[in-house]
PDB file of C-alpha atoms and ligand atoms in Angstrom:
ATOM      1  CA  MET E  10     117.588  62.511  66.447  1.00 83.00           C
ATOM      2  CA  THR E  11     116.227  58.780  66.317  1.00 91.00           C
ATOM      3  CA  MET E  12     116.994  55.812  63.846  1.00 93.00           C
ATOM      4  CA  ALA E  13     113.811  55.952  62.343  1.00 96.00           C
ATOM      5  CA  GLU E  14     114.272  60.032  61.599  1.00 93.00           C
ATOM      6  CA  ALA E  15     117.618  59.127  59.972  1.00 92.00           C
ATOM      7  CA  ARG E  16     116.343  56.179  57.930  1.00 94.00           C
ATOM      8  CA  ALA E  17     113.283  58.407  56.566  1.00 94.00           C
ATOM      9  CA  ALA E  18     115.842  61.036  55.948  1.00 90.00           C
ATOM     10  CA  VAL E  19     118.075  58.631  54.143  1.00 92.00           C
ATOM     11  CA  ALA E  20     115.185  57.491  51.947  1.00 93.00           C
ATOM     12  CA  ASP E  21     113.886  61.008  51.143  1.00 90.00           C
ATOM     13  CA  ILE E  22     117.474  61.587  49.992  1.00 89.00           C
ATOM     14  CA  LEU E  23     117.561  58.642  47.718  1.00 92.00           C
ATOM     15  CA  SER E  24     114.527  59.161  46.244  1.00 90.00           C
ATOM     16  CA  GLY E  25     115.745  61.983  44.402  1.00 86.00           C
ATOM     17  CA  LYS E  26     113.699  64.590  45.904  1.00 84.00           C
ATOM     18  CA  PHE E  27     116.437  66.762  46.239  1.00 83.00           C
ATOM     19  CA  GLY E  28     117.801  66.612  42.797  1.00 84.00           C
ATOM     20  CA  GLY E  29     120.420  63.980  43.499  1.00 78.00           C
ATOM     21  CA  ALA E  30     120.574  60.388  44.914  1.00 81.00           C
ATOM     22  CA  GLU E  31     123.723  60.045  46.940  1.00 85.00           C
ATOM     23  CA  CYS E  32     124.062  60.623  50.661  1.00 89.00           C
ATOM     24  CA  VAL E  33     127.026  61.008  52.981  1.00 88.00           C
ATOM     25  CA  ILE E  34     126.384  59.640  56.262  1.00 90.00           C
ATOM     26  CA  GLU E  35     128.321  61.075  59.247  1.00 89.00           C
ATOM     27  CA  GLU E  36     128.652  60.316  63.057  1.00 90.00           C
ATOM     28  CA  PHE E  37     126.082  61.976  65.013  1.00 92.00           C
ATOM     29  CA  LEU E  38     127.377  64.515  67.071  1.00 94.00           C
ATOM     30  CA  LYS E  39     125.890  65.375  70.613  1.00 94.00           C
ATOM     31  CA  GLY E  40     126.350  68.443  72.468  1.00 95.00           C
ATOM     32  CA  GLU E  41     126.101  72.321  72.365  1.00 94.00           C
ATOM     33  CA  GLU E  42     126.347  74.166  68.986  1.00 95.00           C
ATOM     34  CA  ALA E  43     128.753  76.995  68.870  1.00 97.00           C
ATOM     35  CA  SER E  44     130.356  79.189  66.012  1.00 98.00           C
ATOM     36  CA  PHE E  45     133.953  79.863  65.652  1.00 98.00           C
ATOM     37  CA  PHE E  46     135.106  82.470  62.911  1.00 98.00           C
ATOM     38  CA  VAL E  47     138.462  82.605  61.630  1.00 98.00           C
ATOM     39  CA  LEU E  48     140.159  84.726  58.892  1.00 98.00           C
ATOM     40  CA  THR E  49     142.753  83.193  56.502  1.00 98.00           C
ATOM     41  CA  ASP E  50     144.884  84.448  53.862  1.00 98.00           C
ATOM     42  CA  GLY E  51     145.519  80.670  52.619  1.00 98.00           C
ATOM     43  CA  ARG E  52     148.527  80.109  55.069  1.00 97.00           C
ATOM     44  CA  ASN E  53     147.730  81.963  58.296  1.00 97.00           C
ATOM     45  CA  ALA E  54     144.840  81.684  60.458  1.00 98.00           C
ATOM     46  CA  LEU E  55     143.734  84.890  62.567  1.00 98.00           C
ATOM     47  CA  PRO E  56     141.002  83.798  64.943  1.00 98.00           C
ATOM     48  CA  LEU E  57     138.263  86.364  65.455  1.00 98.00           C
ATOM     49  CA  THR E  58     135.377  85.254  67.876  1.00 98.00           C
ATOM     50  CA  THR E  59     132.435  83.208  68.700  1.00 98.00           C
ATOM     51  CA  ALA E  60     128.639  83.343  68.361  1.00 98.00           C
ATOM     52  CA  GLN E  61     125.764  81.307  68.748  1.00 97.00           C
ATOM     53  CA  ASP E  62     122.431  81.287  66.697  1.00 96.00           C
ATOM     54  CA  HIS E  63     118.817  80.013  67.349  1.00 96.00           C
ATOM     55  CA  LYS E  64     117.751  77.809  64.272  1.00 94.00           C
ATOM     56  CA  ARG E  65     114.182  76.960  65.362  1.00 95.00           C
ATOM     57  CA  VAL E  66     111.389  79.235  64.863  1.00 97.00           C
ATOM     58  CA  GLY E  67     109.571  79.111  68.100  1.00 97.00           C
ATOM     59  CA  ASP E  68     110.674  80.025  71.608  1.00 97.00           C
ATOM     60  CA  GLY E  69     112.429  77.204  73.515  1.00 95.00           C
ATOM     61  CA  ASP E  70     114.105  76.137  70.354  1.00 93.00           C
ATOM     62  CA  THR E  71     111.025  74.923  69.171  1.00 95.00           C
ATOM     63  CA  GLY E  72     109.430  74.172  65.527  1.00 95.00           C
ATOM     64  CA  PRO E  73     110.976  74.016  61.945  1.00 92.00           C
ATOM     65  CA  ASN E  74     114.438  75.135  61.260  1.00 90.00           C
ATOM     66  CA  THR E  75     115.213  78.488  59.802  1.00 95.00           C
ATOM     67  CA  GLY E  76     118.474  80.294  58.606  1.00 93.00           C
ATOM     68  CA  GLY E  77     118.274  81.873  62.337  1.00 96.00           C
ATOM     69  CA  MET E  78     116.176  83.691  64.310  1.00 98.00           C
ATOM     70  CA  GLY E  79     118.579  85.738  66.696  1.00 98.00           C
ATOM     71  CA  ALA E  80     122.183  85.276  67.750  1.00 98.00           C
ATOM     72  CA  TYR E  81     124.648  86.356  70.255  1.00 98.00           C
ATOM     73  CA  SER E  82     128.528  87.081  70.777  1.00 98.00           C
ATOM     74  CA  PRO E  83     130.531  85.889  72.447  1.00 98.00           C
ATOM     75  CA  ALA E  84     129.386  82.439  72.929  1.00 97.00           C
ATOM     76  CA  PRO E  85     130.195  81.874  76.661  1.00 95.00           C
ATOM     77  CA  CYS E  86     130.339  78.045  76.069  1.00 95.00           C
ATOM     78  CA  MET E  87     133.304  78.449  73.767  1.00 97.00           C
ATOM     79  CA  THR E  88     136.356  78.953  76.346  1.00 96.00           C
ATOM     80  CA  PRO E  89     139.542  80.219  75.348  1.00 97.00           C
ATOM     81  CA  ALA E  90     140.881  76.864  75.690  1.00 97.00           C
ATOM     82  CA  LEU E  91     138.257  75.326  73.250  1.00 98.00           C
ATOM     83  CA  CYS E  92     138.681  78.351  70.799  1.00 98.00           C
ATOM     84  CA  GLY E  93     142.347  76.929  70.864  1.00 98.00           C
ATOM     85  CA  GLU E  94     141.795  73.464  70.357  1.00 98.00           C
ATOM     86  CA  ALA E  95     139.284  73.998  67.650  1.00 98.00           C
ATOM     87  CA  LEU E  96     141.895  76.573  65.791  1.00 98.00           C
ATOM     88  CA  GLU E  97     144.889  73.896  66.352  1.00 98.00           C
ATOM     89  CA  ARG E  98     143.091  70.751  65.706  1.00 98.00           C
ATOM     90  CA  ILE E  99     140.406  71.809  63.257  1.00 98.00           C
ATOM     91  CA  VAL E 100     140.932  74.800  61.566  1.00 98.00           C
ATOM     92  CA  LYS E 101     144.698  75.132  60.867  1.00 98.00           C
ATOM     93  CA  PRO E 102     144.797  71.500  59.516  1.00 98.00           C
ATOM     94  CA  THR E 103     141.975  72.658  56.871  1.00 98.00           C
ATOM     95  CA  ILE E 104     143.675  75.269  55.983  1.00 98.00           C
ATOM     96  CA  ARG E 105     147.053  73.543  55.666  1.00 98.00           C
ATOM     97  CA  ALA E 106     145.247  70.718  53.749  1.00 98.00           C
ATOM     98  CA  LEU E 107     143.493  73.276  51.143  1.00 98.00           C
ATOM     99  CA  ALA E 108     146.932  74.684  50.452  1.00 98.00           C
ATOM    100  CA  ASP E 109     148.794  71.312  50.069  1.00 98.00           C
ATOM    101  CA  MET E 110     145.991  70.362  47.564  1.00 98.00           C
ATOM    102  CA  GLY E 111     146.751  73.602  45.584  1.00 98.00           C
ATOM    103  CA  HIS E 112     143.520  75.250  46.386  1.00 96.00           C
ATOM    104  CA  PRO E 113     144.366  77.655  49.285  1.00 97.00           C
ATOM    105  CA  TYR E 114     141.313  79.349  50.692  1.00 98.00           C
ATOM    106  CA  VAL E 115     141.495  83.045  51.362  1.00 98.00           C
ATOM    107  CA  GLY E 116     138.769  84.779  53.317  1.00 97.00           C
ATOM    108  CA  VAL E 117     136.177  83.935  56.258  1.00 98.00           C
ATOM    109  CA  LEU E 118     136.024  80.605  57.908  1.00 98.00           C
ATOM    110  CA  TYR E 119     132.861  79.961  59.874  1.00 98.00           C
ATOM    111  CA  ALA E 120     133.310  76.427  61.626  1.00 98.00           C
ATOM    112  CA  GLY E 121     130.365  74.986  62.963  1.00 97.00           C
ATOM    113  CA  LEU E 122     130.949  73.245  66.063  1.00 98.00           C
ATOM    114  CA  ILE E 123     129.503  70.558  68.241  1.00 97.00           C
ATOM    115  CA  LEU E 124     130.955  70.557  71.960  1.00 97.00           C
ATOM    116  CA  THR E 125     130.900  66.980  72.466  1.00 97.00           C
ATOM    117  CA  ARG E 126     132.151  64.991  75.288  1.00 97.00           C
ATOM    118  CA  GLU E 127     135.385  64.449  73.328  1.00 95.00           C
ATOM    119  CA  GLY E 128     135.761  68.090  72.536  1.00 96.00           C
ATOM    120  CA  PRO E 129     134.906  70.105  69.635  1.00 98.00           C
ATOM    121  CA  LYS E 130     133.947  68.600  66.689  1.00 98.00           C
ATOM    122  CA  LEU E 131     133.172  70.020  63.193  1.00 97.00           C
ATOM    123  CA  ILE E 132     129.666  69.646  61.714  1.00 95.00           C
ATOM    124  CA  GLU E 133     130.189  72.191  58.986  1.00 95.00           C
ATOM    125  CA  TYR E 134     132.285  75.090  57.488  1.00 97.00           C
ATOM    126  CA  ASN E 135     130.613  77.899  55.836  1.00 97.00           C
ATOM    127  CA  ALA E 136     133.066  80.305  53.500  1.00 97.00           C
ATOM    128  CA  ARG E 137     131.067  83.279  55.057  1.00 97.00           C
ATOM    129  CA  PHE E 138     130.233  85.244  57.962  1.00 96.00           C
ATOM    130  CA  GLY E 139     127.039  83.678  59.185  1.00 96.00           C
ATOM    131  CA  ASP E 140     123.607  85.652  59.213  1.00 96.00           C
ATOM    132  CA  PRO E 141     122.280  86.545  61.634  1.00 97.00           C
ATOM    133  CA  GLU E 142     125.948  85.722  63.543  1.00 98.00           C
ATOM    134  CA  CYS E 143     127.745  88.600  61.187  1.00 98.00           C
ATOM    135  CA  GLN E 144     125.388  91.188  62.852  1.00 98.00           C
ATOM    136  CA  VAL E 145     126.659  90.594  66.293  1.00 98.00           C
ATOM    137  CA  LEU E 146     130.150  89.933  65.428  1.00 98.00           C
ATOM    138  CA  MET E 147     130.230  93.565  63.758  1.00 98.00           C
ATOM    139  CA  MET E 148     128.665  95.071  66.815  1.00 98.00           C
ATOM    140  CA  ARG E 149     131.867  93.819  68.997  1.00 98.00           C
ATOM    141  CA  LEU E 150     134.462  94.431  66.413  1.00 98.00           C
ATOM    142  CA  LYS E 151     136.650  97.412  67.423  1.00 98.00           C
ATOM    143  CA  ASP E 152     139.036  97.248  64.090  1.00 98.00           C
ATOM    144  CA  ASP E 153     138.535  97.936  60.526  1.00 97.00           C
ATOM    145  CA  LEU E 154     137.161  95.022  58.705  1.00 97.00           C
ATOM    146  CA  VAL E 155     138.428  95.982  55.061  1.00 98.00           C
ATOM    147  CA  ALA E 156     141.956  96.320  56.621  1.00 98.00           C
ATOM    148  CA  LEU E 157     141.666  92.669  57.687  1.00 98.00           C
ATOM    149  CA  LEU E 158     140.153  91.374  54.607  1.00 98.00           C
ATOM    150  CA  LEU E 159     142.717  93.288  52.393  1.00 98.00           C
ATOM    151  CA  ALA E 160     145.351  91.473  54.194  1.00 98.00           C
ATOM    152  CA  CYS E 161     143.794  88.009  53.456  1.00 98.00           C
ATOM    153  CA  CYS E 162     143.795  88.898  49.919  1.00 98.00           C
ATOM    154  CA  ASP E 163     147.551  90.365  50.343  1.00 98.00           C
ATOM    155  CA  GLY E 164     148.726  87.105  52.066  1.00 97.00           C
ATOM    156  CA  THR E 165     149.858  89.530  54.921  1.00 98.00           C
ATOM    157  CA  LEU E 166     147.531  88.273  57.911  1.00 98.00           C
ATOM    158  CA  ASP E 167     150.587  87.478  59.979  1.00 97.00           C
ATOM    159  CA  ARG E 168     151.177  91.185  60.922  1.00 97.00           C
ATOM    160  CA  MET E 169     147.412  91.788  61.861  1.00 98.00           C
ATOM    161  CA  SER E 170     145.702  91.496  65.120  1.00 97.00           C
ATOM    162  CA  VAL E 171     142.130  92.103  65.891  1.00 98.00           C
ATOM    163  CA  ARG E 172     140.514  93.564  68.940  1.00 98.00           C
ATOM    164  CA  TRP E 173     136.683  93.179  70.250  1.00 98.00           C
ATOM    165  CA  PHE E 174     134.752  95.057  72.831  1.00 98.00           C
ATOM    166  CA  ASP E 175     134.397  92.967  75.992  1.00 96.00           C
ATOM    167  CA  GLU E 176     130.378  93.801  76.029  1.00 98.00           C
ATOM    168  CA  ALA E 177     127.761  91.182  74.820  1.00 98.00           C
ATOM    169  CA  ALA E 178     125.784  91.784  71.428  1.00 98.00           C
ATOM    170  CA  LEU E 179     122.721  89.892  70.678  1.00 98.00           C
ATOM    171  CA  THR E 180     120.269  90.077  67.600  1.00 98.00           C
ATOM    172  CA  VAL E 181     116.550  89.427  67.207  1.00 98.00           C
ATOM    173  CA  VAL E 182     115.278  88.915  63.969  1.00 98.00           C
ATOM    174  CA  LEU E 183     112.018  90.109  62.835  1.00 98.00           C
ATOM    175  CA  CYS E 184     110.254  87.855  60.481  1.00 98.00           C
ATOM    176  CA  ALA E 185     106.891  88.011  58.498  1.00 98.00           C
ATOM    177  CA  ARG E 186     104.158  86.122  59.541  1.00 97.00           C
ATOM    178  CA  GLY E 187     104.382  82.476  58.015  1.00 96.00           C
ATOM    179  CA  TYR E 188     108.472  82.300  57.741  1.00 97.00           C
ATOM    180  CA  PRO E 189     109.868  79.780  57.333  1.00 96.00           C
ATOM    181  CA  GLY E 190     107.249  78.826  55.041  1.00 94.00           C
ATOM    182  CA  GLU E 191     105.130  81.245  52.648  1.00 94.00           C
ATOM    183  CA  VAL E 192     105.061  84.771  53.683  1.00 95.00           C
ATOM    184  CA  VAL E 193     103.233  87.640  52.595  1.00 91.00           C
ATOM    185  CA  LYS E 194     105.296  90.536  51.372  1.00 95.00           C
ATOM    186  CA  GLY E 195     104.456  94.327  51.285  1.00 96.00           C
ATOM    187  CA  SER E 196     103.001  94.990  54.560  1.00 97.00           C
ATOM    188  CA  ALA E 197     104.281  98.371  56.162  1.00 98.00           C
ATOM    189  CA  ILE E 198     106.907  98.823  58.905  1.00 98.00           C
ATOM    190  CA  ARG E 199     106.869 101.819  61.116  1.00 98.00           C
ATOM    191  CA  GLY E 200     108.804 103.016  64.170  1.00 97.00           C
ATOM    192  CA  LEU E 201     112.338 102.360  63.224  1.00 97.00           C
ATOM    193  CA  GLU E 202     113.831 105.667  64.118  1.00 97.00           C
ATOM    194  CA  GLY E 203     112.759 105.272  67.832  1.00 97.00           C
ATOM    195  CA  ALA E 204     113.552 101.614  68.124  1.00 98.00           C
ATOM    196  CA  ALA E 205     116.952 102.579  66.546  1.00 97.00           C
ATOM    197  CA  SER E 206     117.733 105.666  68.825  1.00 98.00           C
ATOM    198  CA  LEU E 207     117.830 103.469  71.961  1.00 98.00           C
ATOM    199  CA  GLU E 208     121.345 103.392  73.602  1.00 97.00           C
ATOM    200  CA  GLY E 209     123.404 100.533  72.191  1.00 98.00           C
ATOM    201  CA  VAL E 210     120.952  99.729  69.230  1.00 98.00           C
ATOM    202  CA  GLU E 211     121.765  99.065  65.779  1.00 98.00           C
ATOM    203  CA  ILE E 212     119.195  97.820  63.161  1.00 98.00           C
ATOM    204  CA  PHE E 213     120.393  95.861  60.007  1.00 98.00           C
ATOM    205  CA  HIS E 214     117.858  95.550  57.115  1.00 98.00           C
ATOM    206  CA  ALA E 215     117.356  92.171  55.412  1.00 97.00           C
ATOM    207  CA  GLY E 216     114.346  91.765  53.539  1.00 97.00           C
ATOM    208  CA  THR E 217     112.972  95.258  53.285  1.00 98.00           C
ATOM    209  CA  ALA E 218     112.278  97.602  50.514  1.00 98.00           C
ATOM    210  CA  LEU E 219     110.839 101.186  49.975  1.00 97.00           C
ATOM    211  CA  LYS E 220     107.515 101.527  48.287  1.00 96.00           C
ATOM    212  CA  ASN E 221     106.195 104.658  47.499  1.00 95.00           C
ATOM    213  CA  GLY E 222     108.684 106.328  50.225  1.00 95.00           C
ATOM    214  CA  GLU E 223     107.108 103.930  52.851  1.00 96.00           C
ATOM    215  CA  LEU E 224     109.373 100.873  54.388  1.00 98.00           C
ATOM    216  CA  VAL E 225     107.660  97.406  53.618  1.00 98.00           C
ATOM    217  CA  ALA E 226     108.469  93.836  54.089  1.00 98.00           C
ATOM    218  CA  SER E 227     109.868  92.289  51.069  1.00 97.00           C
ATOM    219  CA  GLY E 228     110.974  88.762  52.504  1.00 95.00           C
ATOM    220  CA  GLY E 229     111.233  86.147  55.433  1.00 97.00           C
ATOM    221  CA  ARG E 230     113.686  87.369  57.796  1.00 97.00           C
ATOM    222  CA  VAL E 231     113.125  91.112  57.323  1.00 98.00           C
ATOM    223  CA  LEU E 232     115.039  92.981  60.191  1.00 98.00           C
ATOM    224  CA  ASN E 233     117.908  92.472  62.780  1.00 98.00           C
ATOM    225  CA  VAL E 234     117.353  94.435  65.806  1.00 98.00           C
ATOM    226  CA  THR E 235     120.518  94.585  67.481  1.00 98.00           C
ATOM    227  CA  ALA E 236     121.871  95.740  70.376  1.00 98.00           C
ATOM    228  CA  ILE E 237     125.278  95.783  72.442  1.00 98.00           C
ATOM    229  CA  GLY E 238     125.308  95.530  76.581  1.00 98.00           C
ATOM    230  CA  LYS E 239     127.650  94.786  79.577  1.00 98.00           C
ATOM    231  CA  THR E 240     125.922  91.526  79.709  1.00 97.00           C
ATOM    232  CA  ALA E 241     124.123  89.176  77.525  1.00 98.00           C
ATOM    233  CA  GLN E 242     121.028  90.031  79.570  1.00 98.00           C
ATOM    234  CA  GLU E 243     121.555  93.888  79.140  1.00 98.00           C
ATOM    235  CA  ALA E 244     121.883  93.439  75.421  1.00 98.00           C
ATOM    236  CA  GLN E 245     118.688  91.208  75.282  1.00 98.00           C
ATOM    237  CA  ALA E 246     116.500  93.899  77.474  1.00 98.00           C
ATOM    238  CA  ARG E 247     117.903  96.691  74.821  1.00 98.00           C
ATOM    239  CA  ALA E 248     117.452  94.564  71.641  1.00 98.00           C
ATOM    240  CA  TYR E 249     113.442  93.594  73.032  1.00 98.00           C
ATOM    241  CA  ALA E 250     113.037  97.594  73.946  1.00 98.00           C
ATOM    242  CA  ALA E 251     113.713  98.226  70.503  1.00 98.00           C
ATOM    243  CA  VAL E 252     111.410  95.372  69.166  1.00 98.00           C
ATOM    244  CA  ASP E 253     108.666  96.634  71.158  1.00 98.00           C
ATOM    245  CA  ARG E 254     108.986 100.181  69.505  1.00 98.00           C
ATOM    246  CA  ILE E 255     108.691  98.731  65.815  1.00 98.00           C
ATOM    247  CA  ASP E 256     105.030  99.152  64.608  1.00 98.00           C
ATOM    248  CA  TRP E 257     104.792  95.819  62.284  1.00 98.00           C
ATOM    249  CA  PRO E 258     101.378  93.862  63.195  1.00 97.00           C
ATOM    250  CA  GLU E 259     102.502  91.373  60.271  1.00 97.00           C
ATOM    251  CA  GLY E 260     105.849  90.461  61.884  1.00 98.00           C
ATOM    252  CA  PHE E 261     106.621  88.405  64.699  1.00 98.00           C
ATOM    253  CA  CYS E 262     109.978  87.239  66.641  1.00 98.00           C
ATOM    254  CA  ARG E 263     111.156  84.817  69.324  1.00 98.00           C
ATOM    255  CA  ARG E 264     110.951  86.365  72.605  1.00 98.00           C
ATOM    256  CA  ASP E 265     113.580  84.001  74.236  1.00 98.00           C
ATOM    257  CA  ILE E 266     117.022  84.984  72.062  1.00 98.00           C
ATOM    258  CA  GLY E 267     120.321  84.459  74.435  1.00 97.00           C
ATOM    259  CA  TRP E 268     118.454  82.236  76.876  1.00 96.00           C
ATOM    260  CA  ARG E 269     121.415  79.859  77.140  1.00 94.00           C
ATOM    261  CA  ALA E 270     123.935  82.545  77.625  1.00 95.00           C
ATOM    262  CA  ILE E 271     121.667  84.328  80.201  1.00 96.00           C
ATOM    263  CA  ALA E 272     121.293  81.166  82.039  1.00 94.00           C
ATOM    264  CA  ARG E 273     124.785  80.785  82.395  1.00 91.00           C
ATOM    265  CA  GLU E 274     125.371  84.337  83.687  1.00 92.00           C
ATOM    266  CA  GLU E 275     122.514  83.859  86.167  1.00 91.00           C
ATOM    267  CA  ASP E 276     124.578  80.869  87.140  1.00 87.00           C
ATOM    268  CA  ARG E 277     127.718  82.678  87.801  1.00 80.00           C
TER     269      ARG E 277
HETATM  270  N1  LIG O   4     122.850  81.353  60.806  1.00 74.91           N
HETATM  271  C1  LIG O   4     123.288  80.376  60.409  1.00 74.91           C
HETATM  272  C2  LIG O   4     124.046  80.631  58.925  1.00 74.91           C
HETATM  273  O1  LIG O   4     124.347  81.766  58.709  1.00 74.91           O
HETATM  274  O2  LIG O   4     124.569  79.348  58.443  1.00 74.91           O
END
């Protein structure tokens, strides 16, 4: 966030401690971050939907970065106009350029955008669905994902369309204590059946294993407690009601997933 931090980061990189001694310096992008997902068969682009995640480990978006402590979809800041702009100005030119280079890209393009004062700008692409963004996308997807992915492989994406539930989906990531640092594995997790039986709730497993017939934690990010609701607020209430039914003293989660989307709903 400051020139001193930037200089320290460059010194760290050039010291070789990350294995190489090269770095690319890019424009600093200021604004809200949002994720925009697109499928492509190498020629055609089919826009999917949007999401936002919470990367910091602590409430209020504080503490170290993680792989993602929770997410929601849609991202209310990504208006249809901004999605259209990102598609035409960023995603389609990328797909065209890759094809022109003789390397057409087929699959999921996840554009990480910063909504700057000059419009959406790309901070990164991932060639995959996000984690935990994928969990909220799948809760809202009405159509068959396999058919869409096969159309990518077959080069027939221009004949496909995709429908979404209008509801909001929100996921809370349950982590083992210590994450994103060292975690202790093997603690028992109970109460999932009761949690998953709540209306609109699905629980996706990430770092779990079965040990002697009992569910145990086997990683840092362990469970994704996900819910759909008429609003982000309803989805959040459902997800945390499910979290509270899970008996796992060695786990923790953020308690404010979705705060931006809910604040926007309250402002309306
Ligand atoms: N949640 C961020 C990612 O999947 O890259």
